[in-house]
Amino acid sequence: MKEKNYDIPTELVQLIPAELAYQYRIVPFENSNGVILLLSDNEFLEDLKNELEIVIGTSVLLKKEEPDHINKYLITNYRKRNKSTTTLTYSDDFLLNIIHEAKEIGSSDIHFEAFEETNKVRFRIDGKLIEKYLISLSEYPKIINRLKIMSGMDISEKRLPQDGRINISTSYEDFDIRVSSLPTLHGEKLVLRILSKNNVAIQLEKLGFSEEEIKIYKNAVKKPNGIILISGPTGSGKTTTLYATLKELNKEDTNILTIEDPIEYTLEGVNQVQLKEDIGLDFASTLRTFLRQDPDVIMVGEIRDVATANMAIRAALTGHLVLSTIHTNSAWGTISRLIDMGVPSFLIASTLNVSVAQRLVRKLCDNCKVEVTTERDDIPEELYQEGLIKTHFKSVGCESCYQTGYKGRKAIYEIIPVTKTIEKAIKKEELEIDDYLVENNIYTLKSNAIELVKNGVTSIDEVYSLLIS
């Protein structure tokens, strides 16, 4: 029997705010000759119909539906907002309502996108984009201009990308939003990154390190000089790990300087500098200035070129601890990347304390995940033959996880400390160290992913790209 589909088109979902849908236990079903609303049993249908028509602003037709089905429609299409805060009502400002809704349901980014026939608003939740609203072609430019004004952008400049920042301050919360504009074929696309000022939760112990991994990492961070490098793709949590490390190092007797693009969290006691390449304030030149500022710890947002890499190494050689990120696929790949950039291998060997790679994976919902026997088609042939994953858990979907099967995310790490053996391998540019990693019980991204699957933390689908690496 075919499973019932509980997805509702976006243009219908946005007719009924989440608060209203849950309050009246209603969901929109069709949009011809007025809106048809499905609802569970209600003896005051006529009164409810009149009330809803006033609230929604259009004629409605009510149809009864099984309470269980209504519940599944609701949890599949509407996320409840945080009831501990005062939320905006349906009649309040549409743009601010979108921002507050995204913040309260745990979205990291809001995408405003322009297309030929319609414009969309999508939220990124647990790493995945979800379509939330459609905006008419006539209203979209007004919303974009309002956002650009709020973020300090030039509304007359529509041909070039711009960056801005918005501060949202209310009686119950205070947070910043990083705004990026991009001219596209049918209009400007804006992405809003929600940045929390509440960095209390940013702690190394809460990021996903195993006991052994955090011990190795903290030992490297405690050294008075050297380089800490964290690698991974965009959105893998590198910046969060860096800020958690800075919090660990942020003491009254320590001078910490950072150069970032952009500044994502503000840390009391840390001197943070925003990159401005258009006026010559780039990573390399700022690092050069930092060395005259009597620093103990320096954080460089990203090593993008050989000039920045050489300045970071110079800072480490002169007695400073340097933290930075780099785009590579693995912790050992960082070494290869630096060598390819033209950094002498003997300098890498003498300054690098630890190389870290990380990814973010969604965690299975504990309320609905189910254990199944692993079939040959579920995993790469190599792993099937080795019998490493005999059973695994699959996502199902329930009220707790909004029918997604996943709830929250967890970081997976690969940490390689630079020991004497590794130092010699780097100097000789011997880049095959798989045997060394196995002998020294150093978990790779792949082996950590296997452990998470075996322990039912995540699914094979979520980490498949790591399993085939």
Coordinates of C-alpha atoms in Angstrom, one line a residue:
M1 CA 0.0 0.0 0.0
K2 CA 1.4 3.4 -1.0
E3 CA 2.3 5.6 2.0
K4 CA 0.2 8.8 2.3
N5 CA 2.0 12.0 1.4
Y6 CA 1.7 14.7 4.0
D7 CA 3.7 17.4 2.2
I8 CA 1.7 20.6 1.4
P9 CA 2.8 23.0 -1.3
T10 CA 4.7 26.1 0.0
E11 CA 2.1 28.6 -1.4
L12 CA -0.5 26.9 0.8
V13 CA 1.6 26.4 3.9
Q14 CA 2.4 30.2 4.1
L15 CA -1.4 31.0 4.1
I16 CA -1.6 29.7 7.7
P17 CA 1.1 30.7 10.2
A18 CA 2.3 27.8 12.4
E19 CA 0.8 29.3 15.6
L20 CA -2.6 29.5 13.9
A21 CA -2.4 26.0 12.4
Y22 CA -1.6 24.4 15.8
Q23 CA -4.1 26.5 17.7
Y24 CA -7.1 25.6 15.5
R25 CA -5.6 22.2 14.4
I26 CA -6.1 23.1 10.7
V27 CA -4.1 22.6 7.6
P28 CA -4.6 24.2 4.1
F29 CA -5.3 21.6 1.4
E30 CA -6.4 23.2 -1.8
N31 CA -6.5 26.7 -3.3
S32 CA -9.3 26.8 -5.9
N33 CA -12.6 28.6 -5.2
G34 CA -11.2 29.7 -1.8
V35 CA -9.0 27.8 0.6
I36 CA -10.0 24.3 1.7
L37 CA -8.9 23.7 5.3
L38 CA -8.7 20.2 6.8
L39 CA -9.4 20.0 10.4
S40 CA -10.3 17.4 13.1
D41 CA -13.7 17.2 14.6
N42 CA -15.1 20.6 15.7
E43 CA -18.7 21.2 16.6
F44 CA -18.6 24.9 16.0
L45 CA -17.8 24.8 12.3
E46 CA -19.7 27.8 11.2
D47 CA -18.2 30.1 13.9
L48 CA -14.8 28.8 13.2
K49 CA -15.2 29.3 9.4
N50 CA -16.2 33.0 10.0
E51 CA -13.3 33.5 12.4
L52 CA -10.7 32.0 10.0
E53 CA -12.0 34.0 7.1
I54 CA -11.3 37.2 9.0
V55 CA -7.9 36.1 10.2
I56 CA -6.7 34.7 6.8
G57 CA -8.5 37.3 4.7
T58 CA -10.1 35.0 2.1
S59 CA -13.1 32.6 1.9
V60 CA -12.5 29.1 3.3
L61 CA -14.2 25.8 3.1
L62 CA -13.8 23.4 6.0
K63 CA -13.4 19.6 5.6
K64 CA -13.1 17.1 8.4
E65 CA -10.0 14.8 8.5
E66 CA -8.8 12.1 10.9
P67 CA -7.0 13.6 14.0
D68 CA -3.9 11.5 13.3
H69 CA -3.7 12.7 9.8
I70 CA -4.1 16.3 10.9
N71 CA -1.3 15.8 13.4
K72 CA 1.1 14.4 10.7
Y73 CA 0.2 17.2 8.3
L74 CA 1.1 19.7 11.1
I75 CA 4.4 18.2 12.2
T76 CA 5.5 17.7 8.6
N77 CA 4.8 21.2 7.4
Y78 CA 5.0 23.5 10.4
R79 CA 7.7 23.8 13.0
K80 CA 6.7 25.1 16.4
R81 CA 8.4 28.2 17.5
N82 CA 10.0 28.7 20.9
K83 CA 7.2 29.4 23.4
S84 CA 9.6 30.8 25.9
T85 CA 9.9 34.0 23.8
T86 CA 7.4 36.5 22.7
T87 CA 6.8 35.9 19.0
L88 CA 5.3 38.2 16.4
T89 CA 1.7 37.8 15.3
Y90 CA 0.5 37.1 11.8
S91 CA -0.3 40.7 11.3
D92 CA 3.1 41.9 12.3
D93 CA 5.9 42.8 9.9
F94 CA 6.5 40.0 7.4
L95 CA 10.2 40.4 7.1
L96 CA 10.9 40.5 10.9
N97 CA 8.5 37.6 11.3
I98 CA 10.6 35.5 8.9
I99 CA 13.8 36.4 10.8
H100 CA 12.4 35.6 14.2
E101 CA 10.8 32.4 13.0
A102 CA 14.1 31.2 11.5
K103 CA 16.0 32.0 14.8
E104 CA 13.4 30.3 17.0
I105 CA 13.2 27.1 15.0
G106 CA 17.0 26.7 14.9
S107 CA 17.7 27.8 11.3
S108 CA 21.3 28.9 10.5
D109 CA 20.7 30.7 7.2
I110 CA 17.8 32.4 5.4
H111 CA 17.9 32.4 1.6
F112 CA 15.9 35.0 -0.4
E113 CA 16.0 33.8 -4.0
A114 CA 14.8 35.4 -7.2
F115 CA 13.5 33.3 -10.1
E116 CA 11.6 34.0 -13.3
E117 CA 8.1 33.3 -12.2
T118 CA 8.3 33.5 -8.4
N119 CA 10.6 34.2 -5.5
K120 CA 11.4 31.9 -2.6
V121 CA 12.5 32.0 1.0
R122 CA 14.3 28.9 2.2
F123 CA 15.6 28.1 5.7
R124 CA 18.7 25.9 6.4
I125 CA 17.9 23.6 9.3
D126 CA 20.4 20.9 10.4
G127 CA 22.3 21.5 7.2
K128 CA 19.4 21.1 4.8
L129 CA 17.5 23.7 3.0
I130 CA 13.7 23.8 3.4
E131 CA 11.4 25.9 1.3
K132 CA 9.3 28.1 3.7
Y133 CA 7.7 31.0 1.8
L134 CA 6.9 32.3 -1.7
I135 CA 7.0 36.0 -2.4
S136 CA 5.3 37.7 -5.3
L137 CA 7.4 39.3 -8.0
S138 CA 6.0 42.8 -7.0
E139 CA 6.8 42.5 -3.3
Y140 CA 10.3 40.9 -3.6
P141 CA 12.2 44.1 -4.6
K142 CA 10.7 45.9 -1.6
I143 CA 11.8 43.2 0.8
I144 CA 15.3 43.1 -0.7
N145 CA 15.7 46.9 -0.5
R146 CA 14.5 46.8 3.1
L147 CA 17.1 44.2 4.0
K148 CA 19.8 46.1 2.2
I149 CA 18.9 49.3 4.1
M150 CA 18.8 47.4 7.5
S151 CA 22.3 45.9 6.8
G152 CA 23.9 49.1 5.6
M153 CA 24.2 48.2 1.9
D154 CA 23.9 50.5 -1.1
I155 CA 20.4 49.9 -2.5
S156 CA 21.3 51.6 -5.8
E157 CA 24.1 49.0 -6.4
K158 CA 22.4 45.9 -7.9
R159 CA 25.3 44.8 -10.2
L160 CA 27.9 43.9 -7.7
P161 CA 27.9 41.6 -4.6
Q162 CA 27.8 43.4 -1.2
D163 CA 28.1 42.4 2.4
G164 CA 26.4 43.8 5.4
R165 CA 25.3 43.2 9.0
I166 CA 22.1 43.6 10.9
N167 CA 21.6 43.7 14.7
I168 CA 18.2 42.5 16.0
S169 CA 17.6 43.6 19.5
T170 CA 14.4 43.0 21.4
S171 CA 13.4 42.8 25.1
Y172 CA 14.1 39.0 25.1
E173 CA 17.0 38.5 22.7
D174 CA 19.9 40.2 20.9
F175 CA 21.6 38.7 17.9
D176 CA 23.5 39.7 14.7
I177 CA 22.8 38.7 11.1
R178 CA 25.5 38.6 8.4
V179 CA 24.0 39.5 5.0
S180 CA 25.4 38.7 1.6
S181 CA 23.9 39.9 -1.7
L182 CA 24.5 38.4 -5.1
P183 CA 23.2 39.6 -8.4
T184 CA 21.5 36.8 -10.3
L185 CA 19.7 36.5 -13.7
H186 CA 16.3 37.4 -12.3
G187 CA 17.2 39.7 -9.4
E188 CA 19.3 39.8 -6.3
K189 CA 19.8 36.8 -4.0
L190 CA 20.4 37.5 -0.3
V191 CA 21.6 35.1 2.3
L192 CA 21.2 35.9 5.9
R193 CA 23.5 34.0 8.4
I194 CA 22.1 34.1 11.9
L195 CA 24.9 34.7 14.4
S196 CA 24.2 34.2 18.1
K197 CA 25.8 36.5 20.6
N198 CA 25.2 33.9 23.3
N199 CA 28.5 31.9 23.0
V200 CA 28.2 30.2 26.4
A201 CA 27.4 26.9 24.7
I202 CA 30.5 27.1 22.5
Q203 CA 32.8 24.7 24.5
L204 CA 35.3 22.2 23.2
E205 CA 33.7 19.4 25.3
K206 CA 30.3 19.9 23.6
L207 CA 31.4 19.8 20.0
G208 CA 31.8 16.0 19.4
F209 CA 35.4 15.1 20.3
S210 CA 36.0 11.7 21.8
E211 CA 37.9 11.7 25.1
E212 CA 41.1 10.7 23.4
E213 CA 40.7 13.3 20.7
I214 CA 40.0 16.2 23.0
K215 CA 43.0 15.2 25.1
I216 CA 45.3 15.2 22.0
Y217 CA 43.8 18.5 20.8
K218 CA 44.1 20.3 24.1
N219 CA 47.7 19.2 24.5
A220 CA 48.4 20.8 21.1
V221 CA 46.6 24.0 22.1
K222 CA 48.4 24.3 25.4
K223 CA 51.8 24.7 23.6
P224 CA 53.0 28.3 23.7
N225 CA 53.8 28.4 20.0
G226 CA 53.1 26.6 16.8
I227 CA 50.2 26.3 14.3
I228 CA 46.7 24.6 14.8
L229 CA 45.1 24.0 11.5
I230 CA 41.4 22.9 11.1
S231 CA 40.2 21.8 7.6
G232 CA 36.8 20.9 6.1
P233 CA 34.3 22.2 3.6
T234 CA 32.1 25.2 4.1
G235 CA 29.5 24.5 6.8
S236 CA 31.5 21.8 8.5
G237 CA 31.8 23.7 11.8
K238 CA 35.4 24.8 11.5
T239 CA 34.7 28.4 12.8
T240 CA 32.8 27.0 15.8
T241 CA 35.8 24.8 16.7
L242 CA 38.1 27.8 16.4
Y243 CA 35.9 30.0 18.7
A244 CA 35.6 27.2 21.2
T245 CA 39.4 27.0 21.2
L246 CA 39.7 30.8 21.7
K247 CA 37.3 30.6 24.6
E248 CA 39.6 28.0 26.1
L249 CA 42.7 30.2 25.6
N250 CA 41.0 33.5 26.6
K251 CA 42.6 34.4 29.9
E252 CA 43.3 37.7 31.5
D253 CA 47.0 37.4 31.0
T254 CA 46.8 36.5 27.3
N255 CA 46.6 38.9 24.3
I256 CA 44.5 37.3 21.6
L257 CA 44.2 38.9 18.1
T258 CA 42.0 37.6 15.3
I259 CA 41.6 38.6 11.6
E260 CA 38.3 37.2 10.3
D261 CA 36.1 37.3 7.2
P262 CA 33.5 37.8 8.6
I263 CA 33.5 38.1 12.4
E264 CA 30.8 35.5 13.3
Y265 CA 30.9 35.6 17.1
T266 CA 32.0 38.4 19.4
L267 CA 34.2 37.3 22.2
E268 CA 34.8 39.5 25.3
G269 CA 38.5 40.0 25.8
V270 CA 39.5 39.1 22.3
N271 CA 40.7 41.8 19.8
Q272 CA 38.8 41.0 16.6
V273 CA 39.6 42.6 13.2
Q274 CA 37.3 42.4 10.2
L275 CA 39.0 41.7 6.8
K276 CA 38.7 44.5 4.2
E277 CA 40.6 43.5 1.1
D278 CA 39.3 46.5 -0.9
I279 CA 41.4 48.8 1.2
G280 CA 44.4 46.5 1.5
L281 CA 43.4 45.0 4.9
D282 CA 44.0 41.3 3.9
F283 CA 45.1 38.3 5.9
A284 CA 48.9 38.6 5.2
S285 CA 49.2 42.4 5.8
T286 CA 47.2 42.2 9.0
L287 CA 49.3 39.3 10.3
R288 CA 52.4 41.4 9.7
T289 CA 50.9 44.2 11.8
F290 CA 49.8 41.7 14.5
L291 CA 53.4 40.8 15.1
R292 CA 54.0 44.3 16.3
Q293 CA 51.0 44.2 18.7
D294 CA 52.6 41.9 21.3
P295 CA 50.3 38.9 20.7
D296 CA 50.2 35.6 22.5
V297 CA 47.6 34.0 20.3
I298 CA 46.7 34.8 16.7
M299 CA 43.7 33.5 14.9
V300 CA 43.6 33.8 11.1
G301 CA 40.2 33.1 9.6
E302 CA 41.5 31.2 6.6
I303 CA 44.8 30.4 4.9
R304 CA 44.0 31.1 1.3
D305 CA 47.4 31.7 -0.3
V306 CA 51.1 31.2 0.2
A307 CA 51.6 34.7 1.5
T308 CA 49.2 34.1 4.4
A309 CA 50.7 30.7 5.0
N310 CA 54.2 32.1 5.2
M311 CA 53.2 34.8 7.6
A312 CA 51.4 32.3 9.8
I313 CA 54.6 30.2 9.9
R314 CA 56.7 33.3 10.6
A315 CA 54.4 34.1 13.5
A316 CA 54.7 30.6 14.9
L317 CA 58.5 30.6 14.6
T318 CA 58.7 33.8 16.6
G319 CA 56.9 32.3 19.6
H320 CA 53.2 32.7 18.9
L321 CA 50.3 30.3 18.8
V322 CA 48.5 30.5 15.5
L323 CA 45.0 29.1 14.8
S324 CA 43.6 28.9 11.3
T325 CA 41.4 27.0 8.8
I326 CA 42.2 25.6 5.4
H327 CA 40.0 23.9 2.7
T328 CA 41.2 20.3 2.4
N329 CA 39.4 16.9 2.5
S330 CA 41.4 15.4 5.4
A331 CA 43.8 16.2 8.2
W332 CA 46.7 14.7 6.3
G333 CA 45.6 16.4 3.1
T334 CA 46.4 19.7 4.8
I335 CA 50.1 18.9 4.7
S336 CA 49.9 18.1 1.0
R337 CA 48.0 21.4 0.4
L338 CA 50.6 23.5 2.2
I339 CA 53.4 21.8 0.2
D340 CA 51.5 22.4 -3.0
M341 CA 51.1 26.0 -2.1
G342 CA 54.9 26.3 -2.0
V343 CA 55.5 26.3 1.8
P344 CA 58.8 24.5 2.5
S345 CA 58.2 21.1 4.1
F346 CA 60.8 21.6 6.9
L347 CA 59.0 24.7 8.0
I348 CA 55.6 22.9 8.1
A349 CA 57.2 20.1 10.2
S350 CA 58.8 22.4 12.7
T351 CA 55.7 24.7 13.3
L352 CA 52.6 22.5 12.9
N353 CA 51.3 21.2 16.3
V354 CA 48.2 19.4 15.1
S355 CA 46.1 19.0 11.9
V356 CA 42.3 18.6 12.3
A357 CA 39.7 17.7 9.8
Q358 CA 36.0 17.8 10.6
R359 CA 32.5 17.3 9.2
L360 CA 29.0 17.9 10.5
V361 CA 26.5 15.1 10.3
R362 CA 22.8 14.9 11.3
K363 CA 21.9 12.7 14.2
L364 CA 19.1 10.2 14.0
C365 CA 16.0 11.0 16.0
D366 CA 16.1 8.7 19.1
N367 CA 12.3 8.5 19.2
C368 CA 11.8 6.9 15.8
K369 CA 15.0 5.4 14.4
V370 CA 14.8 1.7 13.7
E371 CA 17.5 -1.0 13.5
V372 CA 17.8 -3.1 10.4
T373 CA 20.2 -5.7 9.1
T374 CA 22.8 -4.3 6.7
E375 CA 22.3 -5.5 3.1
R376 CA 24.9 -5.6 0.3
D377 CA 23.4 -2.5 -1.4
D378 CA 23.4 -0.4 1.8
I379 CA 27.2 0.2 2.0
P380 CA 30.3 0.2 -0.1
E381 CA 31.3 -3.4 -1.2
E382 CA 34.6 -3.2 0.7
L383 CA 32.8 -2.5 4.0
Y384 CA 30.3 -5.2 3.4
Q385 CA 33.0 -7.8 2.8
E386 CA 34.8 -6.7 6.0
G387 CA 31.5 -7.1 7.9
L388 CA 32.2 -3.9 9.9
I389 CA 28.5 -2.8 9.8
K390 CA 26.3 -5.8 10.4
T391 CA 23.3 -3.7 11.5
H392 CA 22.5 -0.1 11.2
F393 CA 19.7 2.4 12.1
K394 CA 17.4 4.0 9.5
S395 CA 15.5 7.3 9.7
V396 CA 11.7 7.1 10.0
G397 CA 10.2 10.4 11.1
C398 CA 7.9 11.4 13.9
E399 CA 6.5 14.4 15.7
S400 CA 9.7 15.0 17.7
C401 CA 11.8 15.4 14.5
Y402 CA 9.1 17.0 12.2
Q403 CA 9.0 13.8 10.2
T404 CA 12.6 14.2 9.0
G405 CA 14.0 11.3 10.9
Y406 CA 16.9 13.5 12.2
K407 CA 17.3 15.8 15.2
G408 CA 20.4 17.9 15.7
R409 CA 23.9 17.6 14.4
K410 CA 27.2 16.2 15.6
A411 CA 30.8 16.9 14.5
I412 CA 33.1 14.1 13.3
Y413 CA 36.8 14.8 13.7
E414 CA 40.1 13.5 12.4
I415 CA 43.0 14.6 14.5
I416 CA 46.7 14.0 13.6
P417 CA 49.2 15.3 16.2
V418 CA 52.6 16.1 14.8
T419 CA 54.8 13.6 16.5
K420 CA 58.5 13.0 15.8
T421 CA 57.6 10.3 13.3
I422 CA 55.1 12.6 11.5
E423 CA 57.6 15.4 11.6
K424 CA 60.2 13.2 9.8
A425 CA 57.5 12.1 7.2
I426 CA 56.6 15.7 6.5
K427 CA 60.3 16.8 6.0
K428 CA 60.8 13.9 3.6
E429 CA 57.4 14.6 2.0
E430 CA 56.4 11.0 2.5
L431 CA 52.6 11.5 2.3
E432 CA 51.4 7.9 2.7
I433 CA 50.9 7.3 6.4
D434 CA 47.9 5.0 6.6
D435 CA 49.8 2.3 8.4
Y436 CA 51.0 4.8 11.0
L437 CA 47.5 6.0 11.7
V438 CA 46.3 2.4 12.2
E439 CA 49.3 1.5 14.5
N440 CA 48.7 4.6 16.6
N441 CA 44.9 4.2 16.9
I442 CA 44.3 7.5 15.2
Y443 CA 40.7 7.6 14.0
T444 CA 40.1 9.0 10.5
L445 CA 36.8 10.6 9.3
K446 CA 35.9 7.3 7.7
S447 CA 36.5 5.2 10.8
N448 CA 34.7 7.7 13.1
A449 CA 31.8 7.7 10.6
I450 CA 31.7 3.9 10.8
E451 CA 31.6 4.0 14.6
L452 CA 28.7 6.5 14.6
V453 CA 26.7 4.2 12.2
K454 CA 27.4 1.2 14.4
N455 CA 26.3 3.0 17.5
G456 CA 23.1 4.2 15.9
V457 CA 24.0 7.9 16.2
T458 CA 23.6 8.6 12.4
S459 CA 22.6 6.8 9.3
I460 CA 24.5 5.3 6.4
D461 CA 22.9 7.8 4.0
E462 CA 24.2 10.7 6.1
V463 CA 27.9 9.6 6.0
Y464 CA 28.0 7.7 2.8
S465 CA 30.4 10.1 1.2
L466 CA 32.8 9.5 4.1
L467 CA 32.4 5.7 3.8
I468 CA 33.6 5.6 0.2
S469 CA 36.6 7.9 0.8

